[in-house]
Amino acid sequence: MDLLHHRSRGVLAMALLACLVSAASAKEQDPASLWADFNHYVRIARPDLAEAAGTALMGSVKPQELLDTVEAGEYQDYELTLDRAIKVDTLRDTAQQLAETIQSARIERSREPQRIQADIRKLAQGKRANFNATQRLKAAGQFAAPYLVATLLDEDQQNLHPLV
């Protein structure tokens, strides 16, 4: 009886371990976790792990979901991370794909007033931010015009006047 009880415990322990491993791998497939992992691994110079996270992320979400994940994530300076990743040969393709997907999703949403205002502010945040914001403002077209004019009329935003 004790031997049977001992074996049952062993089987139960193995089943519990399998459930825990399954739950851990499911968490790894969560887009927010994959995005955080990608950023983290790029920053600590682990391109192999960053590549795995980036590839899994691209395979698990649609462009708008990726944008939602990026905007909700803790890495608000992700463009610097993507720039760094693009410079690594083994990460270049995945990082470019992530950057292009995020940018195209942002362009699709570019007509929202809060996004237009945020893009106007991003004109002064460096070359890449300026380039991306300019693309989105162009995509917003006439919807951006009132906000651009308001920026030019606002004395508190003089630093943006030459950029607008």
PDB file of C-alpha atoms in Angstrom:
ATOM      1  CA  MET A   1       0.000   0.000   0.000  1.00  0.00           C
ATOM      2  CA  ASP A   2       2.805   2.412   0.850  1.00  0.00           C
ATOM      3  CA  LEU A   3       4.516   1.667  -2.464  1.00  0.00           C
ATOM      4  CA  LEU A   4       1.290   2.401  -4.359  1.00  0.00           C
ATOM      5  CA  HIS A   5       0.778   5.608  -2.358  1.00  0.00           C
ATOM      6  CA  HIS A   6       4.401   6.639  -3.054  1.00  0.00           C
ATOM      7  CA  ARG A   7       3.969   6.000  -6.810  1.00  0.00           C
ATOM      8  CA  SER A   8       0.738   8.007  -6.845  1.00  0.00           C
ATOM      9  CA  ARG A   9       2.557  10.920  -5.294  1.00  0.00           C
ATOM     10  CA  GLY A  10       5.274  10.637  -7.952  1.00  0.00           C
ATOM     11  CA  VAL A  11       2.705  10.605 -10.751  1.00  0.00           C
ATOM     12  CA  LEU A  12       0.892  13.538  -9.178  1.00  0.00           C
ATOM     13  CA  ALA A  13       4.159  15.470  -8.844  1.00  0.00           C
ATOM     14  CA  MET A  14       5.012  14.806 -12.504  1.00  0.00           C
ATOM     15  CA  ALA A  15       1.545  15.949 -13.597  1.00  0.00           C
ATOM     16  CA  LEU A  16       1.892  19.119 -11.541  1.00  0.00           C
ATOM     17  CA  LEU A  17       5.315  19.801 -13.040  1.00  0.00           C
ATOM     18  CA  ALA A  18       3.912  19.327 -16.564  1.00  0.00           C
ATOM     19  CA  CYS A  19       1.130  21.830 -15.792  1.00  0.00           C
ATOM     20  CA  LEU A  20       3.637  24.364 -14.506  1.00  0.00           C
ATOM     21  CA  VAL A  21       5.850  24.005 -17.586  1.00  0.00           C
ATOM     22  CA  SER A  22       2.781  24.359 -19.816  1.00  0.00           C
ATOM     23  CA  ALA A  23       1.675  27.499 -17.967  1.00  0.00           C
ATOM     24  CA  ALA A  24       5.179  28.976 -18.240  1.00  0.00           C
ATOM     25  CA  SER A  25       5.322  28.368 -21.987  1.00  0.00           C
ATOM     26  CA  ALA A  26       1.845  29.886 -22.402  1.00  0.00           C
ATOM     27  CA  LYS A  27       3.044  32.986 -20.563  1.00  0.00           C
ATOM     28  CA  GLU A  28       6.005  33.191 -22.926  1.00  0.00           C
ATOM     29  CA  GLN A  29       3.546  33.375 -25.818  1.00  0.00           C
ATOM     30  CA  ASP A  30       1.748  36.359 -24.281  1.00  0.00           C
ATOM     31  CA  PRO A  31       2.438  39.349 -26.592  1.00  0.00           C
ATOM     32  CA  ALA A  32       3.255  41.679 -23.689  1.00  0.00           C
ATOM     33  CA  SER A  33       5.793  39.198 -22.316  1.00  0.00           C
ATOM     34  CA  LEU A  34       7.305  38.621 -25.746  1.00  0.00           C
ATOM     35  CA  TRP A  35       7.638  42.383 -26.326  1.00  0.00           C
ATOM     36  CA  ALA A  36       9.241  42.870 -22.913  1.00  0.00           C
ATOM     37  CA  ASP A  37      11.568  39.923 -23.555  1.00  0.00           C
ATOM     38  CA  PHE A  38      12.593  41.301 -26.961  1.00  0.00           C
ATOM     39  CA  ASN A  39      13.464  44.701 -25.471  1.00  0.00           C
ATOM     40  CA  HIS A  40      15.242  43.179 -22.498  1.00  0.00           C
ATOM     41  CA  TYR A  41      17.337  40.767 -24.546  1.00  0.00           C
ATOM     42  CA  VAL A  42      18.359  43.450 -27.038  1.00  0.00           C
ATOM     43  CA  ARG A  43      19.468  45.664 -24.164  1.00  0.00           C
ATOM     44  CA  ILE A  44      21.548  42.954 -22.490  1.00  0.00           C
ATOM     45  CA  ALA A  45      23.097  41.874 -25.812  1.00  0.00           C
ATOM     46  CA  ARG A  46      21.473  38.458 -26.137  1.00  0.00           C
ATOM     47  CA  PRO A  47      20.527  38.530 -29.828  1.00  0.00           C
ATOM     48  CA  ASP A  48      19.642  34.829 -29.924  1.00  0.00           C
ATOM     49  CA  LEU A  49      16.963  35.253 -27.269  1.00  0.00           C
ATOM     50  CA  ALA A  50      15.816  38.605 -28.693  1.00  0.00           C
ATOM     51  CA  GLU A  51      15.415  36.977 -32.118  1.00  0.00           C
ATOM     52  CA  ALA A  52      13.325  34.170 -30.644  1.00  0.00           C
ATOM     53  CA  ALA A  53      11.064  36.603 -28.771  1.00  0.00           C
ATOM     54  CA  GLY A  54      10.705  38.927 -31.773  1.00  0.00           C
ATOM     55  CA  THR A  55       9.912  36.099 -34.167  1.00  0.00           C
ATOM     56  CA  ALA A  56       7.340  34.623 -31.787  1.00  0.00           C
ATOM     57  CA  LEU A  57       5.786  38.055 -31.301  1.00  0.00           C
ATOM     58  CA  MET A  58       5.472  38.716 -35.036  1.00  0.00           C
ATOM     59  CA  GLY A  59       3.857  35.318 -35.466  1.00  0.00           C
ATOM     60  CA  SER A  60       1.314  35.798 -32.715  1.00  0.00           C
ATOM     61  CA  VAL A  61      -0.245  39.240 -33.263  1.00  0.00           C
ATOM     62  CA  LYS A  62      -1.831  41.426 -35.907  1.00  0.00           C
ATOM     63  CA  PRO A  63      -0.321  44.895 -36.550  1.00  0.00           C
ATOM     64  CA  GLN A  64      -2.892  46.765 -34.436  1.00  0.00           C
ATOM     65  CA  GLU A  65      -2.435  44.283 -31.582  1.00  0.00           C
ATOM     66  CA  LEU A  66       1.313  44.773 -31.799  1.00  0.00           C
ATOM     67  CA  LEU A  67       0.862  48.539 -31.581  1.00  0.00           C
ATOM     68  CA  ASP A  68      -1.445  48.152 -28.574  1.00  0.00           C
ATOM     69  CA  THR A  69       1.138  45.909 -26.909  1.00  0.00           C
ATOM     70  CA  VAL A  70       3.970  48.346 -27.621  1.00  0.00           C
ATOM     71  CA  GLU A  71       2.029  51.356 -26.356  1.00  0.00           C
ATOM     72  CA  ALA A  72       0.931  49.557 -23.193  1.00  0.00           C
ATOM     73  CA  GLY A  73       4.437  48.235 -22.495  1.00  0.00           C
ATOM     74  CA  GLU A  74       7.016  49.689 -20.164  1.00  0.00           C
ATOM     75  CA  TYR A  75       9.550  50.354 -22.934  1.00  0.00           C
ATOM     76  CA  GLN A  76       8.504  53.782 -24.171  1.00  0.00           C
ATOM     77  CA  ASP A  77      11.927  54.354 -25.760  1.00  0.00           C
ATOM     78  CA  TYR A  78      11.531  51.228 -27.855  1.00  0.00           C
ATOM     79  CA  GLU A  79      12.670  53.034 -31.031  1.00  0.00           C
ATOM     80  CA  LEU A  80      16.183  53.188 -29.570  1.00  0.00           C
ATOM     81  CA  THR A  81      15.998  49.467 -28.871  1.00  0.00           C
ATOM     82  CA  LEU A  82      14.859  48.771 -32.433  1.00  0.00           C
ATOM     83  CA  ASP A  83      17.675  50.948 -33.796  1.00  0.00           C
ATOM     84  CA  ARG A  84      20.154  48.964 -31.731  1.00  0.00           C
ATOM     85  CA  ALA A  85      18.660  45.650 -32.849  1.00  0.00           C
ATOM     86  CA  ILE A  86      18.793  46.651 -36.527  1.00  0.00           C
ATOM     87  CA  LYS A  87      22.561  47.073 -36.167  1.00  0.00           C
ATOM     88  CA  VAL A  88      22.937  43.417 -35.130  1.00  0.00           C
ATOM     89  CA  ASP A  89      23.171  41.151 -38.183  1.00  0.00           C
ATOM     90  CA  THR A  90      21.184  38.279 -36.672  1.00  0.00           C
ATOM     91  CA  LEU A  91      18.406  40.618 -35.475  1.00  0.00           C
ATOM     92  CA  ARG A  92      18.205  42.983 -38.441  1.00  0.00           C
ATOM     93  CA  ASP A  93      15.336  41.330 -40.312  1.00  0.00           C
ATOM     94  CA  THR A  94      13.161  40.770 -37.263  1.00  0.00           C
ATOM     95  CA  ALA A  95      13.810  44.262 -35.877  1.00  0.00           C
ATOM     96  CA  GLN A  96      13.033  45.874 -39.234  1.00  0.00           C
ATOM     97  CA  GLN A  97       9.852  43.836 -39.515  1.00  0.00           C
ATOM     98  CA  LEU A  98       8.788  44.914 -36.014  1.00  0.00           C
ATOM     99  CA  ALA A  99       9.610  48.572 -36.744  1.00  0.00           C
ATOM    100  CA  GLU A 100       7.745  48.550 -40.059  1.00  0.00           C
ATOM    101  CA  THR A 101       4.711  46.804 -38.577  1.00  0.00           C
ATOM    102  CA  ILE A 102       4.523  49.238 -35.664  1.00  0.00           C
ATOM    103  CA  GLN A 103       4.919  52.208 -38.012  1.00  0.00           C
ATOM    104  CA  SER A 104       2.246  50.988 -40.444  1.00  0.00           C
ATOM    105  CA  ALA A 105      -0.183  50.402 -37.571  1.00  0.00           C
ATOM    106  CA  ARG A 106       0.512  53.911 -36.297  1.00  0.00           C
ATOM    107  CA  ILE A 107      -0.104  55.350 -39.753  1.00  0.00           C
ATOM    108  CA  GLU A 108      -3.475  53.585 -39.832  1.00  0.00           C
ATOM    109  CA  ARG A 109      -4.382  55.323 -36.571  1.00  0.00           C
ATOM    110  CA  SER A 110      -2.776  58.629 -37.486  1.00  0.00           C
ATOM    111  CA  ARG A 111      -6.010  60.619 -37.752  1.00  0.00           C
ATOM    112  CA  GLU A 112      -6.855  60.418 -34.064  1.00  0.00           C
ATOM    113  CA  PRO A 113      -6.441  63.914 -32.465  1.00  0.00           C
ATOM    114  CA  GLN A 114      -4.326  62.717 -29.520  1.00  0.00           C
ATOM    115  CA  ARG A 115      -2.001  60.888 -31.914  1.00  0.00           C
ATOM    116  CA  ILE A 116      -1.628  63.976 -34.116  1.00  0.00           C
ATOM    117  CA  GLN A 117      -0.699  66.068 -31.100  1.00  0.00           C
ATOM    118  CA  ALA A 118       1.756  63.416 -29.893  1.00  0.00           C
ATOM    119  CA  ASP A 119       3.347  63.236 -33.344  1.00  0.00           C
ATOM    120  CA  ILE A 120       3.790  67.007 -33.439  1.00  0.00           C
ATOM    121  CA  ARG A 121       5.674  66.782 -30.128  1.00  0.00           C
ATOM    122  CA  LYS A 122       7.784  63.911 -31.516  1.00  0.00           C
ATOM    123  CA  LEU A 123       9.066  66.137 -34.322  1.00  0.00           C
ATOM    124  CA  ALA A 124      11.650  67.467 -31.847  1.00  0.00           C
ATOM    125  CA  GLN A 125      12.687  64.101 -30.371  1.00  0.00           C
ATOM    126  CA  GLY A 126      15.461  63.047 -32.717  1.00  0.00           C
ATOM    127  CA  LYS A 127      15.922  61.930 -36.299  1.00  0.00           C
ATOM    128  CA  ARG A 128      14.051  58.640 -36.208  1.00  0.00           C
ATOM    129  CA  ALA A 129      11.163  60.002 -34.134  1.00  0.00           C
ATOM    130  CA  ASN A 130      10.969  63.024 -36.458  1.00  0.00           C
ATOM    131  CA  PHE A 131      10.987  60.836 -39.564  1.00  0.00           C
ATOM    132  CA  ASN A 132       8.260  58.519 -38.236  1.00  0.00           C
ATOM    133  CA  ALA A 133       6.138  61.399 -36.923  1.00  0.00           C
ATOM    134  CA  THR A 134       6.443  63.211 -40.260  1.00  0.00           C
ATOM    135  CA  GLN A 135       5.208  60.106 -42.089  1.00  0.00           C
ATOM    136  CA  ARG A 136       2.240  59.789 -39.758  1.00  0.00           C
ATOM    137  CA  LEU A 137       1.381  63.492 -40.009  1.00  0.00           C
ATOM    138  CA  LYS A 138       1.469  63.239 -43.799  1.00  0.00           C
ATOM    139  CA  ALA A 139      -0.832  60.214 -43.599  1.00  0.00           C
ATOM    140  CA  ALA A 140      -3.212  62.194 -41.378  1.00  0.00           C
ATOM    141  CA  GLY A 141      -3.373  64.824 -44.124  1.00  0.00           C
ATOM    142  CA  GLN A 142      -5.956  67.537 -43.630  1.00  0.00           C
ATOM    143  CA  PHE A 143      -6.855  66.133 -40.209  1.00  0.00           C
ATOM    144  CA  ALA A 144      -3.444  67.288 -38.928  1.00  0.00           C
ATOM    145  CA  ALA A 145      -3.704  70.828 -40.331  1.00  0.00           C
ATOM    146  CA  PRO A 146      -5.645  72.444 -37.438  1.00  0.00           C
ATOM    147  CA  TYR A 147      -3.203  71.008 -34.894  1.00  0.00           C
ATOM    148  CA  LEU A 148      -0.175  72.130 -36.890  1.00  0.00           C
ATOM    149  CA  VAL A 149      -1.601  75.661 -37.153  1.00  0.00           C
ATOM    150  CA  ALA A 150      -2.409  75.669 -33.430  1.00  0.00           C
ATOM    151  CA  THR A 151       1.195  74.681 -32.702  1.00  0.00           C
ATOM    152  CA  LEU A 152       2.473  77.562 -34.824  1.00  0.00           C
ATOM    153  CA  LEU A 153       0.202  79.992 -32.987  1.00  0.00           C
ATOM    154  CA  ASP A 154       1.234  78.722 -29.549  1.00  0.00           C
ATOM    155  CA  GLU A 155       4.168  80.774 -28.179  1.00  0.00           C
ATOM    156  CA  ASP A 156       4.867  78.039 -25.602  1.00  0.00           C
ATOM    157  CA  GLN A 157       5.771  75.665 -28.454  1.00  0.00           C
ATOM    158  CA  GLN A 158       8.301  77.856 -30.241  1.00  0.00           C
ATOM    159  CA  ASN A 159      10.794  74.998 -30.311  1.00  0.00           C
ATOM    160  CA  LEU A 160       8.430  73.178 -32.684  1.00  0.00           C
ATOM    161  CA  HIS A 161       7.768  76.120 -35.024  1.00  0.00           C
ATOM    162  CA  PRO A 162      10.703  75.445 -37.405  1.00  0.00           C
ATOM    163  CA  LEU A 163       9.858  71.738 -37.484  1.00  0.00           C
ATOM    164  CA  VAL A 164       6.177  72.314 -38.221  1.00  0.00           C
TER     165      VAL A 164
END
